[in-house]
XYZ file of C-alpha atoms in Angstrom:
492
model
C -130.053 -253.843 -9.311
C -128.388 -251.639 -11.553
C -124.423 -250.945 -12.029
C -123.277 -248.299 -9.854
C -121.015 -246.126 -11.910
C -118.528 -243.220 -10.942
C -118.835 -240.006 -13.055
C -117.841 -236.518 -13.093
C -119.078 -233.283 -14.201
C -117.647 -229.610 -14.844
C -118.980 -226.169 -13.654
C -118.366 -222.751 -13.440
C -117.493 -220.578 -10.453
C -118.456 -216.986 -10.634
C -115.726 -214.941 -9.428
C -118.056 -211.938 -8.493
C -120.088 -213.867 -5.824
C -117.263 -214.238 -3.479
C -117.300 -213.695 0.392
C -114.881 -214.428 3.499
C -115.451 -215.483 7.038
C -113.595 -216.905 9.831
C -114.637 -220.595 10.986
C -113.977 -221.585 14.664
C -112.652 -225.055 13.410
C -111.268 -224.594 10.034
C -109.868 -221.025 10.131
C -110.147 -218.876 7.260
C -112.720 -219.397 4.754
C -113.382 -218.160 1.168
C -116.904 -218.676 -0.001
C -118.036 -218.993 -3.500
C -121.674 -218.871 -3.742
C -124.193 -220.221 -6.352
C -122.131 -222.780 -7.734
C -123.984 -224.970 -10.286
C -123.366 -228.793 -9.453
C -125.793 -230.607 -11.643
C -128.634 -229.823 -13.964
C -131.576 -231.814 -15.775
C -129.898 -232.742 -19.135
C -129.456 -235.434 -21.752
C -125.955 -236.568 -22.685
C -124.050 -239.020 -24.750
C -122.444 -241.980 -23.633
C -120.000 -244.627 -25.353
C -120.998 -248.035 -23.873
C -119.811 -251.398 -25.685
C -118.786 -249.437 -28.573
C -122.329 -247.692 -29.065
C -123.342 -244.073 -28.349
C -126.245 -244.181 -26.022
C -127.997 -241.068 -24.398
C -128.394 -240.756 -20.772
C -130.938 -238.663 -19.020
C -130.410 -237.161 -15.572
C -133.879 -236.023 -14.729
C -135.116 -233.128 -12.434
C -136.949 -235.607 -10.354
C -133.549 -237.548 -9.701
C -132.020 -234.449 -8.917
C -134.343 -233.493 -6.432
C -133.840 -236.799 -4.869
C -129.753 -236.342 -4.827
C -129.314 -232.660 -3.596
C -130.003 -233.411 -0.129
C -126.939 -235.740 -0.184
C -124.272 -232.906 -1.115
C -125.015 -230.713 1.805
C -121.780 -230.774 4.106
C -119.886 -232.960 1.690
C -116.152 -232.431 1.446
C -114.446 -230.732 -1.597
C -110.781 -231.436 -2.824
C -108.324 -228.656 -4.197
C -106.576 -229.039 -7.833
C -107.747 -232.543 -8.711
C -109.971 -235.309 -7.674
C -108.855 -237.906 -4.883
C -106.310 -240.914 -6.020
C -109.183 -243.071 -5.181
C -112.838 -243.190 -6.242
C -114.072 -241.564 -2.880
C -112.484 -239.372 -0.108
C -110.253 -241.669 2.244
C -107.656 -239.470 3.906
C -108.265 -236.199 5.380
C -104.936 -234.762 3.979
C -107.568 -234.590 0.872
C -110.001 -232.334 2.284
C -109.650 -228.407 1.596
C -113.229 -227.131 1.695
C -116.887 -228.285 1.733
C -120.223 -227.706 -0.138
C -122.830 -225.975 1.887
C -126.337 -224.352 1.361
C -127.363 -226.977 -1.368
C -130.685 -226.264 -2.926
C -132.817 -227.553 -5.999
C -133.682 -224.748 -8.685
C -135.979 -224.460 -11.486
C -134.299 -221.670 -13.238
C -130.877 -222.409 -14.624
C -130.289 -220.778 -18.046
C -131.005 -222.838 -20.943
C -127.759 -222.266 -22.945
C -128.525 -225.121 -25.402
C -131.664 -223.800 -27.153
C -133.749 -220.907 -25.551
C -131.327 -218.974 -23.195
C -134.259 -218.614 -20.749
C -133.934 -219.444 -17.301
C -136.251 -222.672 -17.480
C -133.902 -225.583 -16.796
C -133.991 -227.355 -13.154
C -131.010 -228.308 -11.384
C -128.856 -228.057 -8.101
C -126.969 -224.717 -6.666
C -124.710 -224.980 -3.773
C -122.233 -222.742 -2.063
C -118.477 -223.843 -2.086
C -116.345 -223.094 1.124
C -112.585 -223.093 0.961
C -110.467 -223.862 3.504
C -107.584 -221.285 2.912
C -104.984 -222.893 4.813
C -105.428 -225.948 3.043
C -105.332 -224.709 -0.350
C -102.081 -223.419 -2.399
C -102.421 -219.533 -2.896
C -102.107 -219.553 -6.580
C -105.223 -221.992 -6.366
C -107.291 -219.583 -4.212
C -106.137 -216.438 -5.958
C -106.952 -218.208 -9.555
C -110.238 -218.928 -8.327
C -111.036 -215.284 -7.138
C -109.478 -213.900 -10.397
C -111.308 -215.905 -12.349
C -108.562 -217.635 -13.953
C -109.657 -221.638 -12.581
C -113.487 -221.288 -12.481
C -114.122 -224.804 -12.851
C -115.257 -227.277 -10.472
C -115.707 -231.158 -10.998
C -118.058 -233.656 -8.834
C -117.731 -237.056 -8.042
C -120.784 -239.420 -7.747
C -122.082 -242.665 -8.044
C -125.325 -243.729 -10.060
C -127.290 -246.505 -11.576
C -128.313 -246.994 -15.159
C -132.132 -247.517 -15.399
C -132.703 -248.957 -19.072
C -135.790 -247.099 -19.952
C -135.892 -244.900 -23.414
C -137.751 -241.770 -23.517
C -137.752 -238.043 -24.562
C -136.857 -235.264 -22.959
C -137.000 -231.509 -24.141
C -136.808 -232.903 -27.832
C -133.791 -235.314 -27.077
C -134.409 -238.949 -27.211
C -132.435 -240.619 -24.408
C -131.711 -244.617 -24.211
C -131.281 -244.636 -20.397
C -131.778 -242.855 -17.170
C -129.396 -242.345 -14.173
C -130.709 -242.870 -10.916
C -130.227 -243.764 -7.653
C -127.381 -241.094 -7.550
C -124.871 -240.427 -4.528
C -122.633 -237.708 -4.069
C -119.065 -237.850 -2.715
C -116.947 -234.839 -2.975
C -116.547 -231.960 -5.287
C -112.903 -230.954 -6.685
C -112.268 -227.262 -7.250
C -109.250 -225.049 -8.579
C -109.207 -227.256 -11.961
C -106.848 -225.821 -14.198
C -108.540 -226.729 -17.605
C -112.407 -227.280 -18.286
C -113.428 -229.285 -21.293
C -115.569 -226.542 -22.934
C -115.779 -223.199 -23.784
C -118.160 -220.334 -22.764
C -120.771 -220.130 -21.645
C -120.612 -223.670 -20.352
C -117.072 -223.406 -18.342
C -116.586 -219.454 -18.230
C -116.681 -217.494 -15.293
C -120.500 -216.564 -14.283
C -121.526 -219.755 -16.195
C -124.491 -221.188 -14.338
C -125.264 -224.326 -16.439
C -123.461 -227.870 -16.149
C -121.571 -229.290 -18.823
C -120.512 -232.883 -19.245
C -116.854 -234.384 -20.134
C -117.136 -235.058 -23.869
C -114.260 -237.332 -23.198
C -113.926 -239.088 -20.097
C -110.338 -240.283 -18.974
C -110.504 -243.314 -20.821
C -110.887 -241.476 -23.995
C -114.361 -242.663 -24.558
C -117.263 -240.856 -22.677
C -118.439 -238.912 -19.761
C -119.110 -242.050 -18.037
C -115.796 -243.287 -16.116
C -114.627 -246.619 -14.616
C -113.992 -246.650 -10.671
C -110.412 -247.693 -11.738
C -109.526 -244.686 -13.680
C -110.540 -242.217 -10.818
C -106.479 -241.866 -9.883
C -105.948 -240.725 -13.179
C -106.814 -236.769 -12.900
C -106.455 -234.227 -15.318
C -104.875 -235.739 -18.166
C -106.243 -238.187 -21.036
C -104.776 -241.225 -22.436
C -103.281 -240.330 -25.649
C -102.350 -241.793 -29.168
C -98.960 -240.843 -31.123
C -97.845 -242.289 -34.301
C -96.037 -244.881 -32.685
C -97.364 -245.155 -28.930
C -100.365 -245.490 -26.757
C -100.199 -243.455 -23.416
C -102.193 -243.936 -20.530
C -101.757 -241.636 -17.690
C -100.733 -243.093 -14.141
C -101.701 -242.230 -10.765
C -98.459 -239.957 -10.721
C -100.452 -237.015 -11.857
C -97.872 -234.464 -12.514
C -95.018 -235.744 -10.631
C -91.321 -234.899 -11.578
C -90.353 -237.973 -14.072
C -86.975 -239.444 -13.219
C -86.866 -242.299 -15.167
C -88.279 -244.320 -17.802
C -88.277 -247.744 -17.098
C -88.926 -250.740 -19.269
C -91.900 -253.024 -17.983
C -91.734 -255.633 -20.450
C -89.604 -255.398 -23.550
C -91.393 -258.615 -25.403
C -94.610 -256.829 -24.867
C -93.347 -253.288 -25.917
C -94.589 -251.522 -22.209
C -92.408 -248.949 -20.524
C -93.297 -246.417 -17.844
C -92.237 -243.000 -16.632
C -91.528 -243.132 -13.184
C -91.330 -240.439 -10.419
C -88.630 -241.342 -8.121
C -89.380 -238.813 -5.685
C -92.912 -239.982 -5.040
C -92.633 -243.410 -6.061
C -95.170 -243.288 -8.721
C -95.825 -243.911 -12.340
C -97.025 -240.951 -14.382
C -97.442 -242.458 -17.703
C -97.600 -245.927 -19.271
C -96.152 -246.424 -22.657
C -97.267 -248.958 -24.966
C -95.588 -249.669 -28.485
C -97.944 -249.591 -31.318
C -95.481 -252.160 -33.214
C -96.776 -254.901 -30.626
C -100.029 -254.473 -31.385
C -101.264 -252.408 -28.851
C -104.634 -250.209 -29.324
C -106.022 -247.746 -26.926
C -108.562 -250.216 -25.641
C -106.003 -253.051 -25.226
C -103.473 -250.459 -23.399
C -106.260 -249.252 -20.837
C -107.344 -252.781 -20.360
C -103.561 -253.882 -19.631
C -103.809 -250.764 -16.936
C -106.870 -252.042 -15.470
C -105.990 -255.206 -15.240
C -102.511 -254.331 -13.358
C -104.518 -251.954 -11.365
C -107.538 -253.859 -9.690
C -107.424 -252.823 -6.110
C -109.052 -249.709 -6.580
C -109.725 -249.936 -2.672
C -106.336 -249.305 -2.315
C -104.573 -245.845 -2.213
C -103.075 -245.111 -5.854
C -98.992 -245.443 -4.906
C -97.435 -247.652 -7.139
C -93.667 -248.302 -8.185
C -91.763 -250.434 -10.429
C -89.025 -252.769 -9.358
C -87.752 -255.508 -11.132
C -89.983 -255.175 -14.015
C -93.134 -255.513 -11.680
C -95.827 -253.028 -10.334
C -96.383 -252.819 -6.618
C -98.421 -250.817 -4.550
C -97.012 -249.551 -1.234
C -99.650 -250.290 1.215
C -98.438 -253.736 2.339
C -99.800 -255.692 -0.710
C -97.751 -258.300 -2.323
C -96.797 -257.947 -5.996
C -100.048 -257.989 -8.318
C -98.806 -261.129 -9.869
C -99.692 -263.163 -6.507
C -97.045 -265.115 -4.231
C -93.656 -265.815 -5.656
C -92.912 -268.692 -8.092
C -91.407 -271.690 -7.289
C -88.343 -270.640 -9.231
C -88.265 -267.381 -7.285
C -88.387 -268.852 -3.977
C -85.582 -271.524 -4.872
C -83.174 -268.669 -5.764
C -84.244 -266.650 -2.547
C -83.800 -269.736 -0.117
C -80.443 -271.245 -1.820
C -79.124 -267.598 -2.255
C -78.680 -268.224 -5.982
C -78.403 -265.253 -8.747
C -80.584 -264.876 -11.843
C -77.114 -265.473 -13.666
C -76.264 -268.466 -11.883
C -79.820 -269.808 -11.847
C -80.167 -269.252 -15.937
C -76.970 -271.381 -16.410
C -78.601 -274.506 -14.665
C -80.048 -277.179 -16.463
C -84.163 -277.697 -16.203
C -83.048 -280.828 -14.325
C -80.931 -278.823 -11.923
C -83.633 -276.092 -11.426
C -86.132 -278.755 -10.517
C -83.664 -280.524 -8.116
C -83.652 -277.175 -6.163
C -87.294 -276.475 -6.068
C -87.776 -280.126 -5.062
C -85.707 -279.507 -1.851
C -87.639 -276.196 -0.894
C -89.573 -276.499 2.649
C -93.269 -276.289 2.235
C -94.674 -272.844 1.945
C -94.826 -271.295 5.578
C -92.920 -274.113 7.291
C -90.957 -273.427 10.381
C -87.560 -274.468 8.187
C -88.579 -271.588 5.501
C -89.316 -269.127 8.361
C -86.045 -270.131 9.890
C -84.238 -269.007 6.643
C -86.321 -265.874 6.594
C -85.204 -265.096 10.111
C -81.389 -264.884 9.222
C -82.082 -262.457 6.685
C -81.830 -258.587 6.826
C -84.896 -256.505 6.451
C -83.678 -255.168 2.570
C -82.658 -259.189 1.940
C -86.376 -260.263 3.148
C -88.078 -257.452 1.201
C -86.128 -258.200 -2.166
C -86.928 -261.959 -1.889
C -90.433 -261.149 -0.630
C -91.305 -258.874 -3.463
C -89.098 -260.652 -5.943
C -86.916 -257.402 -6.699
C -84.481 -258.744 -9.117
C -81.267 -257.276 -7.695
C -79.364 -255.258 -5.289
C -79.103 -252.277 -7.953
C -82.914 -252.506 -8.763
C -83.538 -252.221 -4.795
C -80.820 -249.341 -4.396
C -82.716 -247.523 -7.271
C -85.729 -247.003 -5.320
C -86.349 -243.928 -3.314
C -85.848 -244.070 0.415
C -89.714 -243.742 1.350
C -90.157 -246.905 -1.408
C -87.855 -249.106 0.326
C -89.144 -248.225 3.852
C -92.552 -248.835 2.801
C -91.905 -252.121 1.234
C -90.062 -253.106 4.503
C -92.639 -252.262 6.665
C -95.350 -254.296 4.778
C -93.360 -257.245 5.316
C -95.192 -260.061 7.270
C -93.958 -260.197 11.139
C -90.644 -262.648 11.087
C -91.687 -266.183 11.524
C -95.401 -265.627 11.150
C -97.072 -268.508 9.592
C -98.498 -268.397 6.187
C -95.800 -265.784 4.387
C -96.023 -266.474 0.904
C -99.527 -268.317 0.850
C -102.601 -267.263 -1.120
C -105.713 -266.728 0.864
C -107.119 -270.074 -0.613
C -103.762 -272.109 0.725
C -104.418 -270.286 3.978
C -107.778 -271.027 4.542
C -107.100 -274.711 3.610
C -103.857 -274.673 5.928
C -105.984 -273.632 8.877
C -108.805 -276.034 8.113
C -106.527 -278.778 7.876
C -104.598 -277.892 11.215
C -108.034 -277.296 12.824
C -109.074 -281.051 11.849
C -105.856 -282.233 13.497
C -106.906 -280.531 16.842
C -110.614 -281.937 16.581
C -109.059 -285.181 15.917
C -106.557 -285.371 18.767
C -109.202 -284.152 21.151
C -111.641 -286.798 20.179
C -108.938 -289.178 21.140
C -107.922 -287.445 24.156
C -109.454 -284.240 25.581
C -106.177 -283.596 27.589
C -103.709 -283.863 24.811
C -100.831 -281.819 25.172
C -99.947 -282.064 21.446
C -102.838 -279.511 20.768
C -100.759 -276.681 22.301
C -98.389 -276.883 19.648
C -100.842 -277.028 17.160
C -103.090 -274.277 18.401
C -99.768 -271.843 18.245
C -99.355 -273.180 14.454
C -103.029 -272.012 14.085
C -102.661 -268.822 15.539
C -99.876 -267.793 12.801
C -102.026 -268.698 9.976
C -104.889 -266.942 11.293
C -102.985 -264.106 11.717
C -101.515 -264.409 8.213
C -105.006 -264.905 6.776
C -106.216 -261.347 8.487
C -103.300 -259.739 7.409
C -103.805 -260.747 3.714
C -107.427 -259.636 3.837
C -106.545 -256.465 5.614
C -104.489 -255.420 2.747
C -107.226 -255.693 0.735
C -109.491 -253.018 2.451
C -108.854 -249.367 2.548
C -106.467 -248.291 5.051
C -107.393 -246.555 8.362
C -106.021 -242.642 8.369
C -106.060 -242.400 12.077
C -106.357 -238.677 11.856
C -109.462 -237.983 14.255
C -113.017 -238.277 14.143
C -113.016 -236.808 10.507
C -110.793 -239.335 9.328
C -112.462 -242.142 10.849
C -115.947 -241.252 9.495
C -114.255 -240.835 6.099
C -113.055 -244.298 6.108
C -115.832 -246.035 7.479
C -118.111 -244.349 4.970
C -115.664 -245.329 2.156
C -115.522 -248.873 3.353
C -119.408 -249.068 3.297
C -120.075 -247.512 -0.099
C -116.958 -249.652 -1.862
C -118.627 -252.846 -0.428
C -121.996 -251.999 -1.001
C -123.359 -254.738 -3.309
C -125.057 -252.371 -5.755
C -121.539 -250.433 -6.398
C -120.365 -252.870 -9.163
C -117.294 -251.677 -11.431
C -118.385 -250.889 -15.079
C -117.152 -253.772 -17.185
C -114.286 -253.305 -19.425
C -114.268 -255.718 -22.714
C -111.685 -257.529 -23.762
C -110.693 -257.658 -27.575
């Protein structure tokens, strides 16, 4: 099966075709009529360093348009995740979708002979900032952008005099973003009253209209190369920067950080350290692999964390970090030890997840547990985090005394298999063995830890009524679809 790739396109809203009505569920609604969402087109894509032409056929659009009806719309930007997972993002919907054959061919003849998709955009007034709605009405914010999945069919051909290398097929719509501040081209493709679709000539990875699902959290800003730096937007969007944090001085990586929202606004890479646009984007991708999770991140102790209950992206703590936390040794004191002394402390550590380690864990305060669990280097770094960031990290800690804390998924599975074998051996010797009760309790602890670790990799439930439940369930199905593979990024 072909790869499934996320893409987005920009189109224009005609401010002259606007009506208002009252919806029994969503209240006052402003309807923008006859918005072009897609059209038949051949367009360039940069794939593996080569420019290939992609064809979006009328046949595929005719199959695709039905899935746009009733789908949700987002105000001001795309959601931070590839597909909508939270009712908080919903600010409208697309309705009255139809396949048409009379869009204007601006590229060549200026005649109404292009096939495509039209629809009406319903904006829920109470869920949209007044400046966005007013801008849409007065024509200063005419653009919309759709997010959808497609697969590549590597079949060459020619359409309307334009050669193409592959076809976009198996398209599936997720959402429409409206009230976008800036489109990517000029009239007639972008202006008010435009009835033709246009591609993003430069995607968020700085290359093509194709966008990897990892980049969906980076909205409205492009990567930028200056004389001395490569700057890659983070998930913080236009959040207010409160600090510039050194992620790795040796590697030449910094980040502008928004303390109010605990988000990274921009990653900054020093070109003196050999960073190129491709290498920098690859680094960001490697540190933001869990695209099924929400996009909130924070910097603590030189590391990147997600505020949804995940461990540090570097994985479980190292043995040195465990030793410093277990024996209450500061970084300065640890650095003064010889290698032999450090190893002696490491050798004295209790097994990961053991009762002795849990006893030590139980004596700590929640902030101390969080600092140790997430590898925060000092109280000063901990106090520099916002209250919401600290609360989120504490809330994401495993339960006190839960077996399996700090263990990887593979270690937990191995431990569960080991305990189960012990139980089986006991029952083979004595079906009424009382010793099995303790093993069952230990098995339950490790099983819960494994379930929590796996759950952290899945989109969090929103729990805000049926709309939220339906959206989360749908998103999980999409993201787990075996056809839905991320577009690979080549390493240099």
